[in-house]
Each structure stands twice: as C-alpha cells, then as structure tokens.
Amino acid sequence: MGTPSIIANPNFDPRAIADQLRRAMKGIGCDKEMVSQTLVACNNAQRQEVVRVFKQMHGKDLIRELKSELHGDFEDLIVAMTERPAMYDADQLHRAMKGCGTKEHVLIEIMTTRTNSQIHEIKLAYRKKHHADLEKDIVDDTSGYFRRLLISLCSGARDEQMHTDRTLAQQDAHKLWRAGEARLGTDEIAFNSILAAQNFGQLLLVFDEYQKQHGHSIEKAIRSEFSGDICTAHLALVKSIRNRPAYFAELLYKSMKGLGTRDNDLIRLVVTRSEIDMADIRTAYQKMYGKSLEAAIADDCSGAYKRGLIAIVKGNYQVHPTHFNSLRQATHMQKFNASPPSQRLPPLIVAALVLFCTLHVPVNAAGKEGGGGSAFNKLSIGIVIALCVLLVACIVLVVSICKKSDSDEEAEQEPDPEKGEAPSTQAELMEPAPAEEDIEKEKPVEMEQPLISVKAEEEKPEEVKEEPQTTSVKPEEPTQSSKSNIATGEKSETAGEEKGSEASSSSAASSSSAGSSSSGSGSGSGSASGSSASSATSSEASSSASSSAASSASSS
C-alpha cells in the first residue's frame, strides 16, 4: 500500500459542507477557492455523503450545480473529485473510445493499474451510465493482440494472493524466452497468459529470473518482440509492477511535457491517485526529474485550476477546514479589528452611501410616476436612515479611538517596584524564574543586609556633628546681628540633627528586630549606640547654646 495525500476528515460534517458549497455557488459567480478547499478537506467517500446531503437539503444535484457554475479545466477537476471513482473511470473509458479514433493510452493506464474489484465496479458503472457493455466497446474500438490483452485484463481474473513460488517463476521465465526471443515471430498468447494472470509478487520473481537466465531485462525483450500499442501495454504492465509510483510520475511528466498540457490526463492522474499513493508519486517525481511536482504544475497551469491541483498533491494532512467559510470570515474580522480606527470609517461611510443610493433610486422613480408627495416622504426617510447610519459609524469610531488610547496609556505605564507591581516589559516577563538553590544562597545575604545599613546610618550622625563644632569654635568677629543669626541657625541645625538621629535610631531598631531572633544582641547594641549618639548631640547642642549666650552677654 502506498501513502495517499488525501485522507478522511476526522471532523467531517456533511451538512456544514453542503451549506458552504451552497453559499459558494449563491449569487453572481462562484467562489472557486472555497469550493476547491472544501472538497480537498474530505476524501471521496465523504464527498459522496455531501452529495447525498446536498440533494436532501436543497433538492438539487450537487454535480449538476457545480457544472452549471463552473467551466473549463477547473470544472473537470471539481467534477472528478465529486464523482465516485468507478463512475469517473467509466466516463474516462467511454470518452477514450467514443468518436473518431481511440485514446489507447487511457485504456492502458486504467486497465493495467486497477484491481479486480475496481474493474468489476467500473464495468457496472459503465453499463449503468452509458447503457453499454465495456468489453463489447473495447472489442469494437481495438484490434489484434492489443484487444486480446485488454479483454484479458477486463475479465478481472488476476491472482491477487501474496503467495510466490521461485520454481514456478523460473519456469515462466523460460516460457517467455521460448515464446519470444527463442523463435521466429512471437507467441503473444503466452505473454498474455503470464502477464495478465499472475499476482504482482510472482511476476517480480519472473522478471528477476529472466534477468538471471538471459542477461538482460524483460523490458528489452518486449521492445525487441513487440511494437505499437501492444508493446506500450506490456511495458506499462512491467513498469507498474516494478515501481508503480515511478510509473505514474512518468505519466505525469508526459502529460505536461512539450507545448501545451494534456489537462484531462493530468486531472485523472492527480485525482485517482490522491487517495492511494500520491505522496509516493511526489517523491518519485522529485527524484526522477529534479523538480517538485507542485512546481511543474505551477509552470503549466494557472488560476484556481492550478491551486486546486496543487492542493490535492500537497494533501490535507495538516489542516481540515471543515468550516472554511467561517474561518475566512473570522480572518476578515480579525484584519478589520486590527486596523486603526481611521481605516475603519471609510467602509462604514461607503455602506451608508450605498444604503442611501438604494433608497434614493426607487424614490425618484416613484416621484416621476405619481405626484411626488409620497416620494418626498420616502426620500426624507431614506436620508434620515442614512444619517443615522453615519451617526452610528461616528460613535463606533470614537469609542474605538478611546479604547485604543486607554490601552496605549495602560501599556505606557511603568510598574512601581515599591508597591510590588510586576514588570510589564517582554524582556522582564521572559526572564526565567530563579532556581531553588539560588534562592537559598541569596537568603543569608538578605539577612545580613539590614545590619550593614544600620552601621552605616550610625556612622553618619558622627560625621555630621563635627561640622558645627568647627564652625562654632573659630568665629571671625561677627557683628551682633550676624551672631544672633548664627545662633538661631545652629539651633535649627542641632534640632534637625536630633530629629535625624532619632529617626535613624528608630529605623535601625525596627530593621534589627525584623532580622532574626539570633541577631537580638547585635540589634540591642545598635539601638544603644543610637541612643547614646542622640544624647551626645543634645548635650553638645545645649553647650553650644550656652556658649553663644555668654558671648552675646560679654559683647553687650
């Protein structure tokens, strides 16, 4: 078994898909992208369920509706996807044989690569749709040994078991040699009896034994013994048995080779192999021709037809757009909401103008026919409605602008670290959380930090209190007014220092008490030193005040 590109949709909803297809074909024109994407999301069995549900819901045949809405190669592609495989093969065989001439390559491709059950289904579908027998039409349109080979394949009697026999393969290889290269002329019946009857595994052994016994491949023997359509059919059998993906990759290459494209062959190959081995064919095509199958299709096709073929080749592994229309509408709404408010107003204004025009045209017609009084009332109503729509549009615009400005202001606000707010920048949010070992290592540092700050605060008042002593010890004979000003300034400075020392001592005491129970003695010594420092500053302040009072009395 190969690897398909189209698989069953696990979220399959036939009613939803039928509604999507109905909306795609509603109105003027047809949404080709929606049709192709919706059908690619399902396999053929699910598409047949959609056809049944579509007829039940809307009372119309889906395939006929698609044919009436589409045209050209894209129509052929969509119809090929919606028809049953047996019915599609029957149509292809009928088209290959009707009219003047016969497309033998179509007969060879279908008849040499289908299983017994598929061939029987094709014969039934052919009789049901075209009211004819497939074997009879083959007999009427072909001749010679090519006709005999096709009739043998059309019987659907090939051995499909997995059993192989090396001894039998050696005997069959010798029979083929005696029927061809070992004699004058060729015994075509011997080739047909082996190539059209035995299972593929046994035929691979026959080909290998022929190579060992005679030193060259069976393909070389066929080319030397046959010609024309019978040679092409035998080579197609051998190639499809040896490497089926490579065989179909070659057929795809030939359908796009040279000037023009055989679009019917390209569509048939892509659609019929999509649920069997298309992924393997893609790989073989890339390996054989050094170019991807999608790129080859893109070079030879265009438009929705090209995109539909490429979608089938790529497959529906990753996404199944069951609700393709709703997804597309959601995408449009996201784009509209993401656009700035200044870009949202023009569509609303256009909608209001369209509404006004739709009301204004019939009003003028009515006014010309009869009087114009009622027409004027209708015109005024239309103008009022249009103005209301414009008013609503303006309100929506203003509200959206306000919301956007509020969101911008909130985004610009920086977090307050003192209040414990979380950082808002993406770099800070993306920082990894610290490990538990790092947290445990940092805990002792956080415990010792308050003690260091207390000692630093204890040393600060001692450095500050030396400054007023130097300024008060050596005055430079100031006047009476300046002396009084100096005295008042020193009083204010000493009072400020007292307040600062008291605040520092209280903060040191609170921080030391919050540290730990084991550091209680250290915090007690810190508070004692803070109280002694405050008493020292108060005594020095009183001594400086008394000295200034004595100096002022002596001067007086």
mmCIF file of C-alpha atoms in Angstrom, residues 179-444:
data_model
loop_
_atom_site.group_PDB
_atom_site.id
_atom_site.type_symbol
_atom_site.label_atom_id
_atom_site.label_comp_id
_atom_site.label_asym_id
_atom_site.label_seq_id
_atom_site.Cartn_x
_atom_site.Cartn_y
_atom_site.Cartn_z
ATOM 1 C CA ALA A 179 7.669 -17.505 -26.764
ATOM 2 C CA GLY A 180 9.744 -14.531 -27.866
ATOM 3 C CA GLU A 181 13.471 -14.415 -28.363
ATOM 4 C CA ALA A 182 13.983 -18.171 -28.885
ATOM 5 C CA ARG A 183 11.793 -18.346 -32.021
ATOM 6 C CA LEU A 184 10.881 -16.580 -35.177
ATOM 7 C CA GLY A 185 7.876 -14.421 -34.503
ATOM 8 C CA THR A 186 6.201 -14.031 -31.133
ATOM 9 C CA ASP A 187 3.662 -16.061 -29.234
ATOM 10 C CA GLU A 188 1.566 -13.195 -27.797
ATOM 11 C CA ILE A 189 -0.856 -15.575 -26.087
ATOM 12 C CA ALA A 190 1.940 -16.932 -23.870
ATOM 13 C CA PHE A 191 2.846 -13.391 -22.788
ATOM 14 C CA ASN A 192 -0.808 -12.554 -22.070
ATOM 15 C CA SER A 193 -1.372 -15.729 -20.062
ATOM 16 C CA ILE A 194 1.515 -14.867 -17.728
ATOM 17 C CA LEU A 195 1.448 -11.052 -17.513
ATOM 18 C CA ALA A 196 -2.351 -10.722 -17.185
ATOM 19 C CA ALA A 197 -2.999 -13.634 -14.816
ATOM 20 C CA GLN A 198 -0.342 -13.934 -12.099
ATOM 21 C CA ASN A 199 -0.054 -11.772 -8.986
ATOM 22 C CA PHE A 200 2.421 -8.918 -8.840
ATOM 23 C CA GLY A 201 4.781 -10.586 -6.366
ATOM 24 C CA GLN A 202 5.102 -13.672 -8.564
ATOM 25 C CA LEU A 203 5.695 -11.524 -11.659
ATOM 26 C CA LEU A 204 8.553 -9.719 -9.897
ATOM 27 C CA LEU A 205 10.217 -13.107 -9.382
ATOM 28 C CA VAL A 206 9.642 -13.936 -13.059
ATOM 29 C CA PHE A 207 11.337 -10.695 -14.127
ATOM 30 C CA ASP A 208 14.306 -11.379 -11.840
ATOM 31 C CA GLU A 209 14.696 -14.936 -13.147
ATOM 32 C CA TYR A 210 14.553 -13.724 -16.742
ATOM 33 C CA GLN A 211 17.386 -11.289 -15.966
ATOM 34 C CA LYS A 212 19.470 -14.091 -14.399
ATOM 35 C CA GLN A 213 18.853 -16.633 -17.170
ATOM 36 C CA HIS A 214 19.385 -14.418 -20.219
ATOM 37 C CA GLY A 215 21.488 -11.490 -19.031
ATOM 38 C CA HIS A 216 19.073 -8.680 -19.905
ATOM 39 C CA SER A 217 15.781 -7.332 -18.647
ATOM 40 C CA ILE A 218 12.307 -8.372 -19.684
ATOM 41 C CA GLU A 219 11.722 -4.803 -20.932
ATOM 42 C CA LYS A 220 14.427 -5.246 -23.565
ATOM 43 C CA ALA A 221 12.861 -8.498 -24.711
ATOM 44 C CA ILE A 222 9.422 -6.832 -25.015
ATOM 45 C CA ARG A 223 10.813 -3.943 -27.072
ATOM 46 C CA SER A 224 12.522 -6.371 -29.425
ATOM 47 C CA GLU A 225 9.480 -8.625 -29.880
ATOM 48 C CA PHE A 226 6.527 -6.189 -29.896
ATOM 49 C CA SER A 227 5.627 -2.828 -31.368
ATOM 50 C CA GLY A 228 2.788 -0.356 -31.282
ATOM 51 C CA ASP A 229 0.044 -0.411 -28.662
ATOM 52 C CA ILE A 230 0.711 -3.978 -27.523
ATOM 53 C CA CYS A 231 4.335 -3.065 -26.775
ATOM 54 C CA THR A 232 3.225 0.024 -24.834
ATOM 55 C CA ALA A 233 0.696 -2.029 -22.849
ATOM 56 C CA HIS A 234 3.214 -4.739 -21.910
ATOM 57 C CA LEU A 235 5.808 -2.149 -20.860
ATOM 58 C CA ALA A 236 3.161 -0.351 -18.785
ATOM 59 C CA LEU A 237 2.383 -3.613 -17.022
ATOM 60 C CA VAL A 238 6.043 -4.281 -16.237
ATOM 61 C CA LYS A 239 6.736 -0.705 -15.063
ATOM 62 C CA SER A 240 3.665 -0.570 -12.837
ATOM 63 C CA ILE A 241 4.613 -3.906 -11.273
ATOM 64 C CA ARG A 242 8.248 -2.962 -10.664
ATOM 65 C CA ASN A 243 7.712 0.579 -9.318
ATOM 66 C CA ARG A 244 4.195 1.974 -9.509
ATOM 67 C CA PRO A 245 4.974 5.493 -8.124
ATOM 68 C CA ALA A 246 7.753 5.897 -10.715
ATOM 69 C CA TYR A 247 5.370 4.757 -13.461
ATOM 70 C CA PHE A 248 2.771 7.389 -12.548
ATOM 71 C CA ALA A 249 5.464 10.031 -12.116
ATOM 72 C CA GLU A 250 6.490 9.340 -15.713
ATOM 73 C CA LEU A 251 2.882 9.652 -16.881
ATOM 74 C CA LEU A 252 2.544 12.987 -15.081
ATOM 75 C CA TYR A 253 5.736 14.234 -16.697
ATOM 76 C CA LYS A 254 4.479 13.242 -20.162
ATOM 77 C CA SER A 255 1.136 14.985 -19.564
ATOM 78 C CA MET A 256 2.962 18.299 -19.018
ATOM 79 C CA LYS A 257 5.843 17.785 -21.443
ATOM 80 C CA GLY A 258 6.267 19.970 -24.513
ATOM 81 C CA LEU A 259 3.943 22.671 -25.774
ATOM 82 C CA GLY A 260 0.579 22.625 -24.094
ATOM 83 C CA THR A 261 -0.738 20.377 -21.357
ATOM 84 C CA ARG A 262 -2.902 17.284 -21.602
ATOM 85 C CA ASP A 263 -5.185 18.564 -18.866
ATOM 86 C CA ASN A 264 -7.572 15.617 -18.924
ATOM 87 C CA ASP A 265 -4.701 13.194 -18.283
ATOM 88 C CA LEU A 266 -3.248 15.454 -15.593
ATOM 89 C CA ILE A 267 -6.578 15.710 -13.761
ATOM 90 C CA ARG A 268 -7.203 11.962 -13.985
ATOM 91 C CA LEU A 269 -3.749 11.068 -12.667
ATOM 92 C CA VAL A 270 -3.851 13.546 -9.777
ATOM 93 C CA VAL A 271 -7.405 12.789 -8.644
ATOM 94 C CA THR A 272 -7.370 8.990 -8.999
ATOM 95 C CA ARG A 273 -4.044 8.553 -7.191
ATOM 96 C CA SER A 274 -4.677 11.136 -4.445
ATOM 97 C CA GLU A 275 -6.152 8.555 -2.054
ATOM 98 C CA ILE A 276 -3.772 5.731 -2.994
ATOM 99 C CA ASP A 277 -0.114 6.738 -3.399
ATOM 100 C CA MET A 278 0.170 10.415 -4.380
ATOM 101 C CA ALA A 279 2.738 11.133 -1.650
ATOM 102 C CA ASP A 280 4.965 8.385 -3.070
ATOM 103 C CA ILE A 281 4.476 9.750 -6.586
ATOM 104 C CA ARG A 282 5.595 13.210 -5.426
ATOM 105 C CA THR A 283 8.799 11.741 -4.018
ATOM 106 C CA ALA A 284 9.460 9.716 -7.172
ATOM 107 C CA TYR A 285 8.846 12.750 -9.410
ATOM 108 C CA GLN A 286 11.325 14.855 -7.440
ATOM 109 C CA LYS A 287 13.921 12.093 -7.614
ATOM 110 C CA MET A 288 13.470 11.357 -11.321
ATOM 111 C CA TYR A 289 13.245 14.890 -12.723
ATOM 112 C CA GLY A 290 14.946 17.069 -10.102
ATOM 113 C CA LYS A 291 11.855 19.248 -9.736
ATOM 114 C CA SER A 292 8.890 19.098 -7.442
ATOM 115 C CA LEU A 293 5.531 18.067 -8.849
ATOM 116 C CA GLU A 294 3.950 21.226 -7.438
ATOM 117 C CA ALA A 295 6.453 23.423 -9.287
ATOM 118 C CA ALA A 296 5.809 21.560 -12.548
ATOM 119 C CA ILE A 297 2.054 22.068 -12.171
ATOM 120 C CA ALA A 298 2.547 25.748 -11.328
ATOM 121 C CA ASP A 299 4.584 26.231 -14.519
ATOM 122 C CA ASP A 300 1.971 24.610 -16.783
ATOM 123 C CA CYS A 301 -1.324 25.669 -15.172
ATOM 124 C CA SER A 302 -2.858 28.858 -13.801
ATOM 125 C CA GLY A 303 -5.622 30.291 -11.672
ATOM 126 C CA ALA A 304 -7.956 28.312 -9.455
ATOM 127 C CA TYR A 305 -7.286 25.218 -11.578
ATOM 128 C CA LYS A 306 -3.588 25.342 -10.673
ATOM 129 C CA ARG A 307 -4.262 25.965 -6.989
ATOM 130 C CA GLY A 308 -6.756 23.102 -6.854
ATOM 131 C CA LEU A 309 -4.291 20.621 -8.365
ATOM 132 C CA ILE A 310 -1.512 21.722 -6.021
ATOM 133 C CA ALA A 311 -3.844 21.441 -3.023
ATOM 134 C CA ILE A 312 -4.631 17.827 -3.947
ATOM 135 C CA VAL A 313 -0.959 16.991 -4.477
ATOM 136 C CA LYS A 314 0.056 18.514 -1.138
ATOM 137 C CA GLY A 315 -2.832 16.820 0.628
ATOM 138 C CA ASN A 316 -4.903 17.565 3.704
ATOM 139 C CA TYR A 317 -2.667 16.072 6.426
ATOM 140 C CA GLN A 318 -2.142 19.266 8.472
ATOM 141 C CA VAL A 319 -5.496 21.042 8.420
ATOM 142 C CA HIS A 320 -9.081 20.078 7.640
ATOM 143 C CA PRO A 321 -11.018 23.333 7.011
ATOM 144 C CA THR A 322 -14.450 21.869 7.671
ATOM 145 C CA HIS A 323 -15.825 25.336 8.314
ATOM 146 C CA PHE A 324 -13.747 27.118 5.693
ATOM 147 C CA ASN A 325 -16.236 29.936 5.254
ATOM 148 C CA SER A 326 -16.435 30.705 8.972
ATOM 149 C CA LEU A 327 -12.658 30.622 9.231
ATOM 150 C CA ARG A 328 -12.364 33.041 6.343
ATOM 151 C CA GLN A 329 -14.943 35.388 7.862
ATOM 152 C CA ALA A 330 -13.103 35.246 11.196
ATOM 153 C CA THR A 331 -9.871 36.150 9.418
ATOM 154 C CA HIS A 332 -11.523 39.133 7.738
ATOM 155 C CA MET A 333 -12.936 40.305 11.085
ATOM 156 C CA GLN A 334 -9.540 39.997 12.756
ATOM 157 C CA LYS A 335 -7.967 42.089 10.000
ATOM 158 C CA PHE A 336 -10.747 44.688 10.346
ATOM 159 C CA ASN A 337 -10.392 44.875 14.130
ATOM 160 C CA ALA A 338 -6.599 45.031 13.911
ATOM 161 C CA SER A 339 -6.735 48.002 11.518
ATOM 162 C CA PRO A 340 -6.520 51.512 13.027
ATOM 163 C CA PRO A 341 -9.824 53.343 13.619
ATOM 164 C CA SER A 342 -9.047 55.826 10.855
ATOM 165 C CA GLN A 343 -9.170 52.937 8.366
ATOM 166 C CA ARG A 344 -12.475 51.576 9.677
ATOM 167 C CA LEU A 345 -14.507 54.703 8.921
ATOM 168 C CA PRO A 346 -14.324 54.640 5.072
ATOM 169 C CA PRO A 347 -16.023 51.224 4.765
ATOM 170 C CA LEU A 348 -18.803 52.390 7.068
ATOM 171 C CA ILE A 349 -19.278 55.590 5.068
ATOM 172 C CA VAL A 350 -19.376 53.598 1.835
ATOM 173 C CA ALA A 351 -22.012 51.308 3.334
ATOM 174 C CA ALA A 352 -24.106 54.316 4.323
ATOM 175 C CA LEU A 353 -23.812 55.812 0.841
ATOM 176 C CA VAL A 354 -24.813 52.518 -0.759
ATOM 177 C CA LEU A 355 -27.856 52.371 1.511
ATOM 178 C CA PHE A 356 -28.760 55.922 0.595
ATOM 179 C CA CYS A 357 -28.449 55.214 -3.136
ATOM 180 C CA THR A 358 -30.580 52.083 -2.906
ATOM 181 C CA LEU A 359 -33.335 54.138 -1.284
ATOM 182 C CA HIS A 360 -32.879 57.200 -3.474
ATOM 183 C CA VAL A 361 -33.198 55.495 -6.881
ATOM 184 C CA PRO A 362 -36.653 53.924 -6.328
ATOM 185 C CA VAL A 363 -37.825 57.157 -4.679
ATOM 186 C CA ASN A 364 -37.026 59.203 -7.776
ATOM 187 C CA ALA A 365 -38.766 56.640 -9.961
ATOM 188 C CA ALA A 366 -41.858 56.755 -7.763
ATOM 189 C CA GLY A 367 -41.811 60.543 -7.734
ATOM 190 C CA LYS A 368 -41.761 60.721 -11.520
ATOM 191 C CA GLU A 369 -44.681 58.321 -11.847
ATOM 192 C CA GLY A 370 -47.121 59.860 -9.410
ATOM 193 C CA GLY A 371 -47.086 63.295 -7.889
ATOM 194 C CA GLY A 372 -44.039 63.274 -5.751
ATOM 195 C CA GLY A 373 -45.673 63.795 -2.366
ATOM 196 C CA SER A 374 -45.223 60.264 -1.146
ATOM 197 C CA ALA A 375 -41.898 60.165 -2.943
ATOM 198 C CA PHE A 376 -40.681 63.121 -0.923
ATOM 199 C CA ASN A 377 -41.668 61.388 2.302
ATOM 200 C CA LYS A 378 -39.785 58.253 1.257
ATOM 201 C CA LEU A 379 -36.784 60.353 0.307
ATOM 202 C CA SER A 380 -36.767 62.062 3.678
ATOM 203 C CA ILE A 381 -36.978 58.683 5.403
ATOM 204 C CA GLY A 382 -34.033 57.444 3.364
ATOM 205 C CA ILE A 383 -31.968 60.496 4.257
ATOM 206 C CA VAL A 384 -32.781 60.065 7.938
ATOM 207 C CA ILE A 385 -31.757 56.406 7.832
ATOM 208 C CA ALA A 386 -28.507 57.255 6.076
ATOM 209 C CA LEU A 387 -27.735 59.965 8.624
ATOM 210 C CA CYS A 388 -28.454 57.541 11.459
ATOM 211 C CA VAL A 389 -26.038 55.048 9.958
ATOM 212 C CA LEU A 390 -23.377 57.740 9.681
ATOM 213 C CA LEU A 391 -24.021 58.758 13.287
ATOM 214 C CA VAL A 392 -23.614 55.179 14.470
ATOM 215 C CA ALA A 393 -20.415 54.892 12.450
ATOM 216 C CA CYS A 394 -19.018 58.017 14.092
ATOM 217 C CA ILE A 395 -19.935 56.723 17.542
ATOM 218 C CA VAL A 396 -18.209 53.427 16.841
ATOM 219 C CA LEU A 397 -15.149 55.291 15.626
ATOM 220 C CA VAL A 398 -14.991 57.493 18.724
ATOM 221 C CA VAL A 399 -15.427 54.539 21.065
ATOM 222 C CA SER A 400 -12.714 52.564 19.315
ATOM 223 C CA ILE A 401 -10.348 55.546 19.461
ATOM 224 C CA CYS A 402 -10.999 55.967 23.189
ATOM 225 C CA LYS A 403 -10.427 52.286 23.851
ATOM 226 C CA LYS A 404 -7.232 52.342 21.862
ATOM 227 C CA SER A 405 -5.937 55.428 23.678
ATOM 228 C CA ASP A 406 -6.758 53.861 27.049
ATOM 229 C CA SER A 407 -4.952 50.680 26.106
ATOM 230 C CA ASP A 408 -1.952 52.695 24.911
ATOM 231 C CA GLU A 409 -1.832 54.604 28.209
ATOM 232 C CA GLU A 410 -2.004 51.397 30.207
ATOM 233 C CA ALA A 411 0.773 49.938 28.091
ATOM 234 C CA GLU A 412 2.964 53.015 28.662
ATOM 235 C CA GLN A 413 2.549 52.978 32.462
ATOM 236 C CA GLU A 414 5.645 51.670 34.203
ATOM 237 C CA PRO A 415 5.320 49.360 37.194
ATOM 238 C CA ASP A 416 6.032 50.673 40.687
ATOM 239 C CA PRO A 417 8.621 48.412 42.359
ATOM 240 C CA GLU A 418 7.814 49.791 45.841
ATOM 241 C CA LYS A 419 4.199 48.626 45.517
ATOM 242 C CA GLY A 420 5.272 45.201 44.304
ATOM 243 C CA GLU A 421 3.899 45.549 40.763
ATOM 244 C CA ALA A 422 5.021 43.017 38.189
ATOM 245 C CA PRO A 423 7.211 44.160 35.296
ATOM 246 C CA SER A 424 5.424 44.845 32.044
ATOM 247 C CA THR A 425 8.232 44.603 29.538
ATOM 248 C CA GLN A 426 8.501 41.452 27.490
ATOM 249 C CA ALA A 427 12.183 41.032 28.329
ATOM 250 C CA GLU A 428 11.427 41.014 32.044
ATOM 251 C CA LEU A 429 8.488 38.663 31.594
ATOM 252 C CA MET A 430 10.654 36.266 29.613
ATOM 253 C CA GLU A 431 13.352 36.064 32.316
ATOM 254 C CA PRO A 432 13.455 32.569 33.806
ATOM 255 C CA ALA A 433 12.489 32.094 37.414
ATOM 256 C CA PRO A 434 15.442 31.601 39.796
ATOM 257 C CA ALA A 435 16.220 28.099 40.918
ATOM 258 C CA GLU A 436 15.671 26.989 44.497
ATOM 259 C CA GLU A 437 19.427 26.656 45.073
ATOM 260 C CA ASP A 438 19.966 30.284 44.048
ATOM 261 C CA ILE A 439 17.210 31.424 46.397
ATOM 262 C CA GLU A 440 18.799 29.556 49.299
ATOM 263 C CA LYS A 441 22.173 31.120 48.515
ATOM 264 C CA GLU A 442 20.696 34.616 48.498
ATOM 265 C CA LYS A 443 18.827 34.228 51.797
ATOM 266 C CA PRO A 444 21.897 34.867 54.110
#
